[in-house]
Amino acid sequence: MKRTTALAAAVLGLVLTFGAAPAMASVPDDRDVDPLVAAMLEEVPGGVLLDANHAVWPELDMELRVPSASGISARSVGTCATGKFCAYNASSLGGGSLTFGTCAVHSIASSFTVKSVANARASGYVQVRNGTTVLSSVNAGTWGNVSGSVTNLRCIL
């Protein structure tokens, strides 16, 4: 009886060790990571790669999403989550997006070129700026295309 119990315990230990290992998400290799995601991770410290098209910076309350090669390009304000404001690297809310949840001045990395901005907040507006120069303002619940070099977004309550 003791021999059977010891054998069963050994088999159970092997099954738990080798057969029940948790499934881990595959980490994309460097060839799979979108070039914009890779550039932003290199330029802005503290970024966490979630997948080949998605990274977050928890300390900055910032998120970058780049559409996959499936061709999603047109976006509406609805894709910028309620209470957030978003910068897109293509006009008409297309391309990759940075999402901000904190109402503050958020610097834009030089590797991300802002072409449009959405404001999904309930009130206030977002200034799209180059340094302290306001290039445009986006009211709550709207979006707009941007021209010029954007260095930061300023949220106004």
Coordinates of C-alpha atoms in Angstrom, one line a residue:
M1 CA 0.0 0.0 0.0
K2 CA 2.8 2.5 0.9
R3 CA 4.5 1.6 -2.4
T4 CA 1.4 2.4 -4.4
T5 CA 0.9 5.7 -2.5
A6 CA 4.5 6.7 -3.1
L7 CA 4.2 5.9 -6.8
A8 CA 0.9 7.8 -7.1
A9 CA 2.5 10.8 -5.4
A10 CA 5.5 10.7 -7.7
V11 CA 3.3 10.4 -10.8
L12 CA 1.1 13.3 -9.6
G13 CA 4.2 15.4 -9.0
L14 CA 5.4 14.7 -12.5
V15 CA 2.0 15.6 -14.0
L16 CA 1.9 18.8 -12.0
T17 CA 5.4 19.7 -13.0
F18 CA 5.3 19.0 -16.7
G19 CA 1.6 18.6 -17.7
A20 CA -0.1 21.4 -15.8
A21 CA 2.3 24.2 -16.6
P22 CA 0.4 27.5 -17.0
A23 CA -0.2 28.5 -20.6
M24 CA 1.9 31.6 -21.2
A25 CA 1.2 34.2 -23.9
S26 CA 3.8 34.1 -26.5
V27 CA 6.1 37.1 -26.6
P28 CA 6.5 38.4 -30.1
D29 CA 10.0 38.4 -31.3
D30 CA 11.6 41.6 -32.7
R31 CA 10.5 40.8 -36.2
D32 CA 6.8 40.7 -35.2
V33 CA 6.6 44.0 -33.2
D34 CA 5.2 46.9 -35.2
P35 CA 8.0 49.4 -35.9
L36 CA 6.1 52.3 -34.3
V37 CA 5.6 50.2 -31.1
A38 CA 9.3 49.3 -31.1
A39 CA 10.3 52.9 -31.6
M40 CA 8.1 54.2 -28.8
L41 CA 9.3 51.5 -26.4
E42 CA 12.9 52.5 -27.1
E43 CA 12.2 56.2 -26.8
V44 CA 9.9 56.3 -23.8
P45 CA 11.1 54.5 -20.6
G46 CA 8.8 52.3 -18.6
G47 CA 6.8 50.8 -21.5
V48 CA 5.4 47.2 -21.3
L49 CA 4.9 45.3 -24.6
L50 CA 1.5 43.5 -24.4
D51 CA 1.6 42.2 -28.0
A52 CA 3.1 43.1 -31.4
N53 CA 0.7 46.0 -31.8
H54 CA 0.0 47.1 -28.2
A55 CA 2.1 48.6 -25.4
V56 CA 1.4 50.5 -22.2
W57 CA 3.3 52.8 -19.9
P58 CA 1.6 52.4 -16.5
E59 CA 3.5 55.2 -14.8
L60 CA 2.4 57.6 -17.5
D61 CA -1.2 56.2 -17.8
M62 CA -0.4 56.0 -21.5
E63 CA -1.3 53.3 -24.0
L64 CA -0.3 52.7 -27.7
R65 CA -2.3 50.6 -30.1
V66 CA -1.4 50.1 -33.7
P67 CA -3.9 48.4 -36.0
S68 CA -2.8 45.0 -37.2
A69 CA -2.1 44.3 -40.8
S70 CA -5.7 43.4 -41.2
G71 CA -6.3 46.9 -42.4
I72 CA -8.4 48.6 -39.7
S73 CA -7.8 52.3 -40.5
A74 CA -10.9 54.4 -40.0
R75 CA -11.8 55.1 -36.4
S76 CA -14.5 57.1 -34.6
V77 CA -14.6 58.9 -31.2
G78 CA -16.2 55.7 -29.9
T79 CA -12.9 53.9 -30.2
C80 CA -11.3 56.3 -27.7
A81 CA -12.7 55.0 -24.4
T82 CA -15.0 57.1 -22.3
G83 CA -13.1 59.4 -20.0
K84 CA -9.9 59.3 -22.2
F85 CA -8.4 61.3 -24.9
C86 CA -6.5 59.8 -27.8
A87 CA -3.9 60.9 -30.4
Y88 CA -3.7 59.1 -33.7
N89 CA -0.8 58.9 -36.1
A90 CA -3.1 59.1 -39.2
S91 CA -5.8 61.6 -40.1
S92 CA -9.4 61.0 -39.4
L93 CA -8.6 58.9 -36.3
G94 CA -6.7 56.2 -38.3
G95 CA -3.5 54.4 -37.7
G96 CA -1.9 53.8 -34.3
S97 CA -3.2 55.5 -31.2
L98 CA -2.0 56.8 -27.8
T99 CA -4.6 56.9 -25.1
F100 CA -4.4 59.1 -22.0
G101 CA -6.5 58.8 -18.9
T102 CA -5.1 61.5 -16.7
C103 CA -6.0 65.1 -17.3
A104 CA -2.6 66.7 -17.5
V105 CA 0.0 67.8 -20.0
H106 CA 1.3 64.7 -21.8
S107 CA 4.4 64.8 -23.9
I108 CA 4.4 63.1 -27.3
A109 CA 7.5 61.1 -28.2
S110 CA 9.1 62.3 -31.4
S111 CA 8.7 58.8 -33.0
F112 CA 4.9 59.3 -32.8
T113 CA 3.5 61.8 -35.3
V114 CA 0.1 63.1 -34.3
K115 CA -2.3 63.6 -37.2
S116 CA -5.7 63.5 -35.4
V117 CA -7.0 63.7 -31.8
A118 CA -10.2 62.4 -30.2
N119 CA -11.6 63.6 -26.8
A120 CA -14.0 61.1 -25.3
R121 CA -14.3 63.0 -22.0
A122 CA -17.6 64.4 -20.7
S123 CA -16.4 67.9 -20.4
G124 CA -13.5 70.3 -21.1
Y125 CA -11.2 70.3 -24.1
V126 CA -7.8 69.1 -25.2
Q127 CA -5.2 71.5 -26.5
V128 CA -3.0 70.0 -29.2
R129 CA 0.3 71.9 -28.8
N130 CA 3.9 72.4 -30.1
G131 CA 5.7 73.5 -26.9
T132 CA 3.3 76.1 -25.5
T133 CA 1.8 77.1 -28.9
V134 CA -1.8 75.8 -29.3
L135 CA -2.2 74.2 -32.8
S136 CA -5.8 73.2 -32.2
S137 CA -8.4 72.4 -29.5
V138 CA -10.7 69.4 -29.4
N139 CA -13.9 69.7 -27.3
A140 CA -15.3 66.9 -25.3
G141 CA -17.1 64.3 -27.4
T142 CA -15.4 65.4 -30.7
W143 CA -12.3 64.9 -32.7
G144 CA -10.2 66.8 -35.2
N145 CA -7.4 66.4 -37.7
V146 CA -4.1 68.1 -36.8
S147 CA -1.4 69.9 -38.9
G148 CA 2.0 70.9 -37.6
S149 CA 4.4 69.2 -35.2
V150 CA 2.7 68.1 -32.0
T151 CA 4.9 67.8 -28.9
N152 CA 2.3 67.6 -26.2
L153 CA -1.4 67.4 -25.4
R154 CA -2.9 69.5 -22.6
C155 CA -6.1 68.4 -21.0
I156 CA -8.3 71.3 -19.7
L157 CA -11.1 70.4 -17.2

